mmCIF file with all atom_site columns, C-alpha atoms in Angstrom:
data_model
loop_
_atom_site.group_PDB
_atom_site.id
_atom_site.type_symbol
_atom_site.label_atom_id
_atom_site.label_alt_id
_atom_site.label_comp_id
_atom_site.label_asym_id
_atom_site.label_entity_id
_atom_site.label_seq_id
_atom_site.pdbx_PDB_ins_code
_atom_site.Cartn_x
_atom_site.Cartn_y
_atom_site.Cartn_z
_atom_site.occupancy
_atom_site.B_iso_or_equiv
_atom_site.pdbx_formal_charge
_atom_site.auth_seq_id
_atom_site.auth_comp_id
_atom_site.auth_asym_id
_atom_site.auth_atom_id
_atom_site.pdbx_PDB_model_num
ATOM 1   C CA . ILE A 1 1   ? -39.313 30.117 -6.206  1.00 0.00 ? 10  ILE A CA 1
ATOM 2   C CA . PRO A 1 2   ? -39.876 33.725 -5.141  1.00 0.00 ? 11  PRO A CA 1
ATOM 3   C CA . GLY A 1 3   ? -39.121 34.470 -1.506  1.00 0.00 ? 12  GLY A CA 1
ATOM 4   C CA . VAL A 1 4   ? -37.126 31.285 -0.943  1.00 0.00 ? 13  VAL A CA 1
ATOM 5   C CA . SER A 1 5   ? -33.564 31.554 0.322   1.00 0.00 ? 14  SER A CA 1
ATOM 6   C CA . GLU A 1 6   ? -31.122 29.611 -1.758  1.00 0.00 ? 15  GLU A CA 1
ATOM 7   C CA . PRO A 1 7   ? -28.048 27.919 -0.325  1.00 0.00 ? 16  PRO A CA 1
ATOM 8   C CA . PRO A 1 8   ? -24.661 29.279 -1.357  1.00 0.00 ? 17  PRO A CA 1
ATOM 9   C CA . ALA A 1 9   ? -23.763 28.794 -4.994  1.00 0.00 ? 18  ALA A CA 1
ATOM 10  C CA . ASP A 1 10  ? -20.753 26.592 -4.296  1.00 0.00 ? 19  ASP A CA 1
ATOM 11  C CA . GLY A 1 11  ? -22.985 23.646 -3.409  1.00 0.00 ? 20  GLY A CA 1
ATOM 12  C CA . ALA A 1 12  ? -21.945 23.613 0.233   1.00 0.00 ? 21  ALA A CA 1
ATOM 13  C CA . GLY A 1 13  ? -25.546 23.701 1.411   1.00 0.00 ? 22  GLY A CA 1
ATOM 14  C CA . ARG A 1 14  ? -27.304 25.775 4.028   1.00 0.00 ? 23  ARG A CA 1
ATOM 15  C CA . ASP A 1 15  ? -24.656 25.039 6.668   1.00 0.00 ? 24  ASP A CA 1
ATOM 16  C CA . ALA A 1 16  ? -21.900 26.744 4.660   1.00 0.00 ? 25  ALA A CA 1
ATOM 17  C CA . VAL A 1 17  ? -19.932 29.282 6.650   1.00 0.00 ? 26  VAL A CA 1
ATOM 18  C CA . LEU A 1 18  ? -19.694 32.873 5.477   1.00 0.00 ? 27  LEU A CA 1
ATOM 19  C CA . ARG A 1 19  ? -16.041 33.551 4.605   1.00 0.00 ? 28  ARG A CA 1
ATOM 20  C CA . ILE A 1 20  ? -13.997 36.737 4.342   1.00 0.00 ? 29  ILE A CA 1
ATOM 21  C CA . THR A 1 21  ? -11.041 36.322 1.976   1.00 0.00 ? 30  THR A CA 1
ATOM 22  C CA . ASN A 1 22  ? -8.391  38.526 0.371   1.00 0.00 ? 31  ASN A CA 1
ATOM 23  C CA . ALA A 1 23  ? -8.931  41.373 2.846   1.00 0.00 ? 32  ALA A CA 1
ATOM 24  C CA . CYS A 1 24  ? -6.501  44.255 2.420   1.00 0.00 ? 33  CYS A CA 1
ATOM 25  C CA . PHE A 1 25  ? -5.958  47.994 2.536   1.00 0.00 ? 34  PHE A CA 1
ATOM 26  C CA . ALA A 1 26  ? -6.074  49.506 -0.941  1.00 0.00 ? 35  ALA A CA 1
ATOM 27  C CA . SER A 1 27  ? -5.614  52.829 -2.656  1.00 0.00 ? 36  SER A CA 1
ATOM 28  C CA . ARG A 1 28  ? -7.919  51.843 -5.531  1.00 0.00 ? 37  ARG A CA 1
ATOM 29  C CA . VAL A 1 29  ? -10.417 49.093 -6.364  1.00 0.00 ? 38  VAL A CA 1
ATOM 30  C CA . GLN A 1 30  ? -11.378 48.653 -10.005 1.00 0.00 ? 39  GLN A CA 1
ATOM 31  C CA . ALA A 1 31  ? -13.341 45.390 -9.933  1.00 0.00 ? 40  ALA A CA 1
ATOM 32  C CA . TRP A 1 32  ? -13.433 41.937 -8.372  1.00 0.00 ? 41  TRP A CA 1
ATOM 33  C CA . GLY A 1 33  ? -9.826  41.116 -7.471  1.00 0.00 ? 42  GLY A CA 1
ATOM 34  C CA . VAL A 1 34  ? -8.426  44.131 -9.353  1.00 0.00 ? 43  VAL A CA 1
ATOM 35  C CA . VAL A 1 35  ? -7.033  46.048 -6.391  1.00 0.00 ? 44  VAL A CA 1
ATOM 36  C CA . ASP A 1 36  ? -4.106  48.419 -5.884  1.00 0.00 ? 45  ASP A CA 1
ATOM 37  C CA . ARG A 1 37  ? -2.856  47.241 -2.497  1.00 0.00 ? 46  ARG A CA 1
ATOM 38  C CA . PHE A 1 38  ? -0.603  49.401 -0.391  1.00 0.00 ? 47  PHE A CA 1
ATOM 39  C CA . PRO A 1 39  ? 2.938   47.951 -0.344  1.00 0.00 ? 48  PRO A CA 1
ATOM 40  C CA . GLN A 1 40  ? 2.976   48.178 3.468   1.00 0.00 ? 49  GLN A CA 1
ATOM 41  C CA . ASP A 1 41  ? 0.162   48.435 5.991   1.00 0.00 ? 50  ASP A CA 1
ATOM 42  C CA . ARG A 1 42  ? 1.624   51.592 7.555   1.00 0.00 ? 51  ARG A CA 1
ATOM 43  C CA . PHE A 1 43  ? -0.445  54.777 7.482   1.00 0.00 ? 52  PHE A CA 1
ATOM 44  C CA . ARG A 1 44  ? -0.369  58.234 9.001   1.00 0.00 ? 53  ARG A CA 1
ATOM 45  C CA . ALA A 1 45  ? -3.116  59.072 11.469  1.00 0.00 ? 54  ALA A CA 1
ATOM 46  C CA . GLY A 1 46  ? -5.915  60.836 9.564   1.00 0.00 ? 55  GLY A CA 1
ATOM 47  C CA . ARG A 1 47  ? -5.180  58.998 6.289   1.00 0.00 ? 56  ARG A CA 1
ATOM 48  C CA . GLU A 1 48  ? -8.047  57.813 4.111   1.00 0.00 ? 57  GLU A CA 1
ATOM 49  C CA . VAL A 1 49  ? -7.825  54.173 2.992   1.00 0.00 ? 58  VAL A CA 1
ATOM 50  C CA . ILE A 1 50  ? -10.041 51.636 1.272   1.00 0.00 ? 59  ILE A CA 1
ATOM 51  C CA . VAL A 1 51  ? -10.785 48.397 3.107   1.00 0.00 ? 60  VAL A CA 1
ATOM 52  C CA . TYR A 1 52  ? -11.364 45.667 0.481   1.00 0.00 ? 61  TYR A CA 1
ATOM 53  C CA . PHE A 1 53  ? -12.480 42.083 0.985   1.00 0.00 ? 62  PHE A CA 1
ATOM 54  C CA . GLU A 1 54  ? -14.201 39.256 -0.820  1.00 0.00 ? 63  GLU A CA 1
ATOM 55  C CA . LEU A 1 55  ? -17.007 37.110 0.570   1.00 0.00 ? 64  LEU A CA 1
ATOM 56  C CA . GLY A 1 56  ? -17.856 33.475 0.002   1.00 0.00 ? 65  GLY A CA 1
ATOM 57  C CA . ASN A 1 57  ? -21.007 31.511 0.799   1.00 0.00 ? 66  ASN A CA 1
ATOM 58  C CA . LEU A 1 58  ? -23.515 34.355 0.759   1.00 0.00 ? 67  LEU A CA 1
ATOM 59  C CA . THR A 1 59  ? -27.163 33.384 0.886   1.00 0.00 ? 68  THR A CA 1
ATOM 60  C CA . ALA A 1 60  ? -29.357 34.655 -1.948  1.00 0.00 ? 69  ALA A CA 1
ATOM 61  C CA . GLN A 1 61  ? -33.096 35.164 -1.865  1.00 0.00 ? 70  GLN A CA 1
ATOM 62  C CA . ALA A 1 62  ? -34.963 34.529 -5.095  1.00 0.00 ? 71  ALA A CA 1
ATOM 63  C CA . THR A 1 63  ? -37.466 37.254 -5.945  1.00 0.00 ? 72  THR A CA 1
ATOM 64  C CA . PRO A 1 64  ? -39.331 38.205 -9.114  1.00 0.00 ? 73  PRO A CA 1
ATOM 65  C CA . ALA A 1 65  ? -36.611 40.826 -9.709  1.00 0.00 ? 74  ALA A CA 1
ATOM 66  C CA . GLY A 1 66  ? -33.746 38.311 -9.420  1.00 0.00 ? 75  GLY A CA 1
ATOM 67  C CA . HIS A 1 67  ? -31.433 37.014 -6.693  1.00 0.00 ? 76  HIS A CA 1
ATOM 68  C CA . THR A 1 68  ? -30.888 39.300 -3.704  1.00 0.00 ? 77  THR A CA 1
ATOM 69  C CA . THR A 1 69  ? -27.977 39.274 -1.251  1.00 0.00 ? 78  THR A CA 1
ATOM 70  C CA . CYS A 1 70  ? -27.649 41.508 1.795   1.00 0.00 ? 79  CYS A CA 1
ATOM 71  C CA . ILE A 1 71  ? -24.679 42.205 4.065   1.00 0.00 ? 80  ILE A CA 1
ATOM 72  C CA . ASP A 1 72  ? -24.195 44.356 7.134   1.00 0.00 ? 81  ASP A CA 1
ATOM 73  C CA . THR A 1 73  ? -20.607 45.429 7.910   1.00 0.00 ? 82  THR A CA 1
ATOM 74  C CA . ALA A 1 74  ? -18.880 46.995 10.893  1.00 0.00 ? 83  ALA A CA 1
ATOM 75  C CA . LEU A 1 75  ? -15.194 47.876 11.265  1.00 0.00 ? 84  LEU A CA 1
ATOM 76  C CA . GLU A 1 76  ? -13.315 48.416 14.518  1.00 0.00 ? 85  GLU A CA 1
ATOM 77  C CA . LEU A 1 77  ? -9.846  49.852 15.047  1.00 0.00 ? 86  LEU A CA 1
ATOM 78  C CA . VAL A 1 78  ? -8.324  47.983 18.005  1.00 0.00 ? 87  VAL A CA 1
ATOM 79  C CA . ASP A 1 79  ? -5.043  48.892 19.702  1.00 0.00 ? 88  ASP A CA 1
ATOM 80  C CA . ALA A 1 80  ? -2.318  46.494 20.902  1.00 0.00 ? 89  ALA A CA 1
ATOM 81  C CA . ASP A 1 81  ? -3.994  46.303 24.335  1.00 0.00 ? 90  ASP A CA 1
ATOM 82  C CA . GLY A 1 82  ? -7.312  45.188 22.838  1.00 0.00 ? 91  GLY A CA 1
ATOM 83  C CA . ARG A 1 83  ? -9.085  48.530 23.315  1.00 0.00 ? 92  ARG A CA 1
ATOM 84  C CA . THR A 1 84  ? -11.454 49.736 20.619  1.00 0.00 ? 93  THR A CA 1
ATOM 85  C CA . ILE A 1 85  ? -10.184 53.111 19.410  1.00 0.00 ? 94  ILE A CA 1
ATOM 86  C CA . HIS A 1 86  ? -12.747 53.793 16.690  1.00 0.00 ? 95  HIS A CA 1
ATOM 87  C CA . GLU A 1 87  ? -15.761 52.099 15.093  1.00 0.00 ? 96  GLU A CA 1
ATOM 88  C CA . TRP A 1 88  ? -17.292 52.484 11.656  1.00 0.00 ? 97  TRP A CA 1
ATOM 89  C CA . ASN A 1 89  ? -20.835 51.259 10.958  1.00 0.00 ? 98  ASN A CA 1
ATOM 90  C CA . PHE A 1 90  ? -22.350 51.258 7.513   1.00 0.00 ? 99  PHE A CA 1
ATOM 91  C CA . GLU A 1 91  ? -25.805 50.951 6.033   1.00 0.00 ? 100 GLU A CA 1
ATOM 92  C CA . PRO A 1 92  ? -26.600 47.363 4.991   1.00 0.00 ? 101 PRO A CA 1
ATOM 93  C CA . ILE A 1 93  ? -25.904 46.642 1.325   1.00 0.00 ? 102 ILE A CA 1
ATOM 94  C CA . ALA A 1 94  ? -28.628 44.771 -0.551  1.00 0.00 ? 103 ALA A CA 1
ATOM 95  C CA . GLU A 1 95  ? -28.063 43.925 -4.202  1.00 0.00 ? 104 GLU A CA 1
ATOM 96  C CA . THR A 1 96  ? -30.253 42.113 -6.702  1.00 0.00 ? 105 THR A CA 1
ATOM 97  C CA . CYS A 1 97  ? -28.797 40.421 -9.773  1.00 0.00 ? 106 CYS A CA 1
ATOM 98  C CA . ALA A 1 98  ? -30.610 38.672 -12.605 1.00 0.00 ? 107 ALA A CA 1
ATOM 99  C CA . GLY A 1 99  ? -28.451 35.559 -12.173 1.00 0.00 ? 108 GLY A CA 1
ATOM 100 C CA . ARG A 1 100 ? -27.299 33.760 -9.065  1.00 0.00 ? 109 ARG A CA 1
ATOM 101 C CA . ARG A 1 101 ? -24.238 35.560 -7.634  1.00 0.00 ? 110 ARG A CA 1
ATOM 102 C CA . HIS A 1 102 ? -21.100 33.411 -7.437  1.00 0.00 ? 111 HIS A CA 1
ATOM 103 C CA . ASP A 1 103 ? -18.727 35.979 -5.978  1.00 0.00 ? 112 ASP A CA 1
ATOM 104 C CA . TYR A 1 104 ? -18.973 39.152 -4.010  1.00 0.00 ? 113 TYR A CA 1
ATOM 105 C CA . PHE A 1 105 ? -16.576 41.903 -3.005  1.00 0.00 ? 114 PHE A CA 1
ATOM 106 C CA . ALA A 1 106 ? -16.982 44.895 -0.758  1.00 0.00 ? 115 ALA A CA 1
ATOM 107 C CA . ARG A 1 107 ? -15.003 48.088 -0.295  1.00 0.00 ? 116 ARG A CA 1
ATOM 108 C CA . TYR A 1 108 ? -15.353 50.709 2.368   1.00 0.00 ? 117 TYR A CA 1
ATOM 109 C CA . VAL A 1 109 ? -13.569 54.052 2.433   1.00 0.00 ? 118 VAL A CA 1
ATOM 110 C CA . VAL A 1 110 ? -12.535 55.028 5.956   1.00 0.00 ? 119 VAL A CA 1
ATOM 111 C CA . ARG A 1 111 ? -10.411 57.763 7.463   1.00 0.00 ? 120 ARG A CA 1
ATOM 112 C CA . LEU A 1 112 ? -8.120  56.623 10.257  1.00 0.00 ? 121 LEU A CA 1
ATOM 113 C CA . PRO A 1 113 ? -8.635  58.753 13.361  1.00 0.00 ? 122 PRO A CA 1
ATOM 114 C CA . ALA A 1 114 ? -6.412  61.841 13.270  1.00 0.00 ? 123 ALA A CA 1
ATOM 115 C CA . ASP A 1 115 ? -5.867  61.560 17.018  1.00 0.00 ? 124 ASP A CA 1
ATOM 116 C CA . ALA A 1 116 ? -4.746  57.899 16.971  1.00 0.00 ? 125 ALA A CA 1
ATOM 117 C CA . SER A 1 117 ? -1.428  57.452 18.760  1.00 0.00 ? 126 SER A CA 1
ATOM 118 C CA . PRO A 1 118 ? 1.408   55.954 16.735  1.00 0.00 ? 127 PRO A CA 1
ATOM 119 C CA . GLY A 1 119 ? 1.643   52.185 17.190  1.00 0.00 ? 128 GLY A CA 1
ATOM 120 C CA . GLU A 1 120 ? 0.420   48.723 16.242  1.00 0.00 ? 129 GLU A CA 1
ATOM 121 C CA . TYR A 1 121 ? -3.298  48.181 15.623  1.00 0.00 ? 130 TYR A CA 1
ATOM 122 C CA . ARG A 1 122 ? -5.653  45.783 13.934  1.00 0.00 ? 131 ARG A CA 1
ATOM 123 C CA . LEU A 1 123 ? -8.752  46.548 11.937  1.00 0.00 ? 132 LEU A CA 1
ATOM 124 C CA . GLN A 1 124 ? -11.444 44.041 12.832  1.00 0.00 ? 133 GLN A CA 1
ATOM 125 C CA . VAL A 1 125 ? -13.887 43.382 9.984   1.00 0.00 ? 134 VAL A CA 1
ATOM 126 C CA . ARG A 1 126 ? -17.302 41.973 10.959  1.00 0.00 ? 135 ARG A CA 1
ATOM 127 C CA . VAL A 1 127 ? -19.792 41.003 8.264   1.00 0.00 ? 136 VAL A CA 1
ATOM 128 C CA . THR A 1 128 ? -23.308 39.607 8.696   1.00 0.00 ? 137 THR A CA 1
ATOM 129 C CA . ASP A 1 129 ? -25.119 37.820 5.880   1.00 0.00 ? 138 ASP A CA 1
ATOM 130 C CA . THR A 1 130 ? -28.543 39.117 6.910   1.00 0.00 ? 139 THR A CA 1
ATOM 131 C CA . LEU A 1 131 ? -30.477 36.660 4.733   1.00 0.00 ? 140 LEU A CA 1
ATOM 132 C CA . GLY A 1 132 ? -28.521 33.614 5.932   1.00 0.00 ? 141 GLY A CA 1
ATOM 133 C CA . SER A 1 133 ? -28.095 34.809 9.537   1.00 0.00 ? 142 SER A CA 1
ATOM 134 C CA . THR A 1 134 ? -24.397 33.977 9.444   1.00 0.00 ? 143 THR A CA 1
ATOM 135 C CA . ASN A 1 135 ? -21.388 36.055 10.500  1.00 0.00 ? 144 ASN A CA 1
ATOM 136 C CA . ALA A 1 136 ? -17.725 36.252 9.608   1.00 0.00 ? 145 ALA A CA 1
ATOM 137 C CA . GLU A 1 137 ? -14.819 38.130 11.142  1.00 0.00 ? 146 GLU A CA 1
ATOM 138 C CA . GLY A 1 138 ? -11.355 38.971 9.936   1.00 0.00 ? 147 GLY A CA 1
ATOM 139 C CA . ASN A 1 139 ? -8.453  41.130 11.072  1.00 0.00 ? 148 ASN A CA 1
ATOM 140 C CA . LEU A 1 140 ? -6.065  43.362 9.176   1.00 0.00 ? 149 LEU A CA 1
ATOM 141 C CA . PRO A 1 141 ? -2.925  44.354 11.098  1.00 0.00 ? 150 PRO A CA 1
ATOM 142 C CA . LEU A 1 142 ? -1.634  47.875 10.567  1.00 0.00 ? 151 LEU A CA 1
ATOM 143 C CA . ARG A 1 143 ? 0.769   50.388 11.998  1.00 0.00 ? 152 ARG A CA 1
ATOM 144 C CA . ILE A 1 144 ? -0.328  53.961 12.517  1.00 0.00 ? 153 ILE A CA 1
ATOM 145 C CA . LEU A 1 145 ? 2.339   56.622 12.188  1.00 0.00 ? 154 LEU A CA 1
ATOM 146 C CA . ALA A 1 146 ? 2.188   60.125 13.634  1.00 0.00 ? 155 ALA A CA 1
ATOM 147 C CA . ALA A 1 147 ? -0.102  62.465 11.713  1.00 0.00 ? 156 ALA A CA 1
ATOM 148 C CA . ALA A 1 148 ? 1.613   64.696 9.198   1.00 0.00 ? 157 ALA A CA 1
ATOM 149 C CA . GLY A 1 149 ? 2.838   67.866 10.888  1.00 0.00 ? 158 GLY A CA 1
ATOM 150 C CA . SER A 1 150 ? 2.622   66.453 14.418  1.00 0.00 ? 159 SER A CA 1
ATOM 151 C CA . ASP A 1 151 ? 5.476   66.509 16.895  1.00 0.00 ? 160 ASP A CA 1
ATOM 152 C CA . ALA A 1 152 ? 4.932   62.843 17.888  1.00 0.00 ? 161 ALA A CA 1
ATOM 153 C CA . GLY A 1 153 ? 7.209   59.922 16.954  1.00 0.00 ? 162 GLY A CA 1
#
């Protein structure tokens, strides 16, 4: 029925919780689950990385064009003391497929701040399923090393 939101495809119903799974830092993403992960989550300040994750239990809206999903994502780099060092916000992603989507993956290319001090951090991933009004969060731990050519650490 056009304009009607459908529950997640896994049969869990409208109360299904949006899930972030298989989150990682990657150097390349080819397709669903085909990811070149970094061997260690240690990066120089200023390095560009891909943040990859998969989502479960997305709500789809049936339209004449197909089945639409829409996510809104924000990333936050948080230091060991819980302070937000940097935030990345992205345009919402809406996609329409002819058939009901059963899986979903996202990838975002980000550059770690060049002025980040060496140390332990976490990248907080926040995703909103805008059609289902549900949210999910995940964390990726990482260590930032001194920027190439710097005198630090």
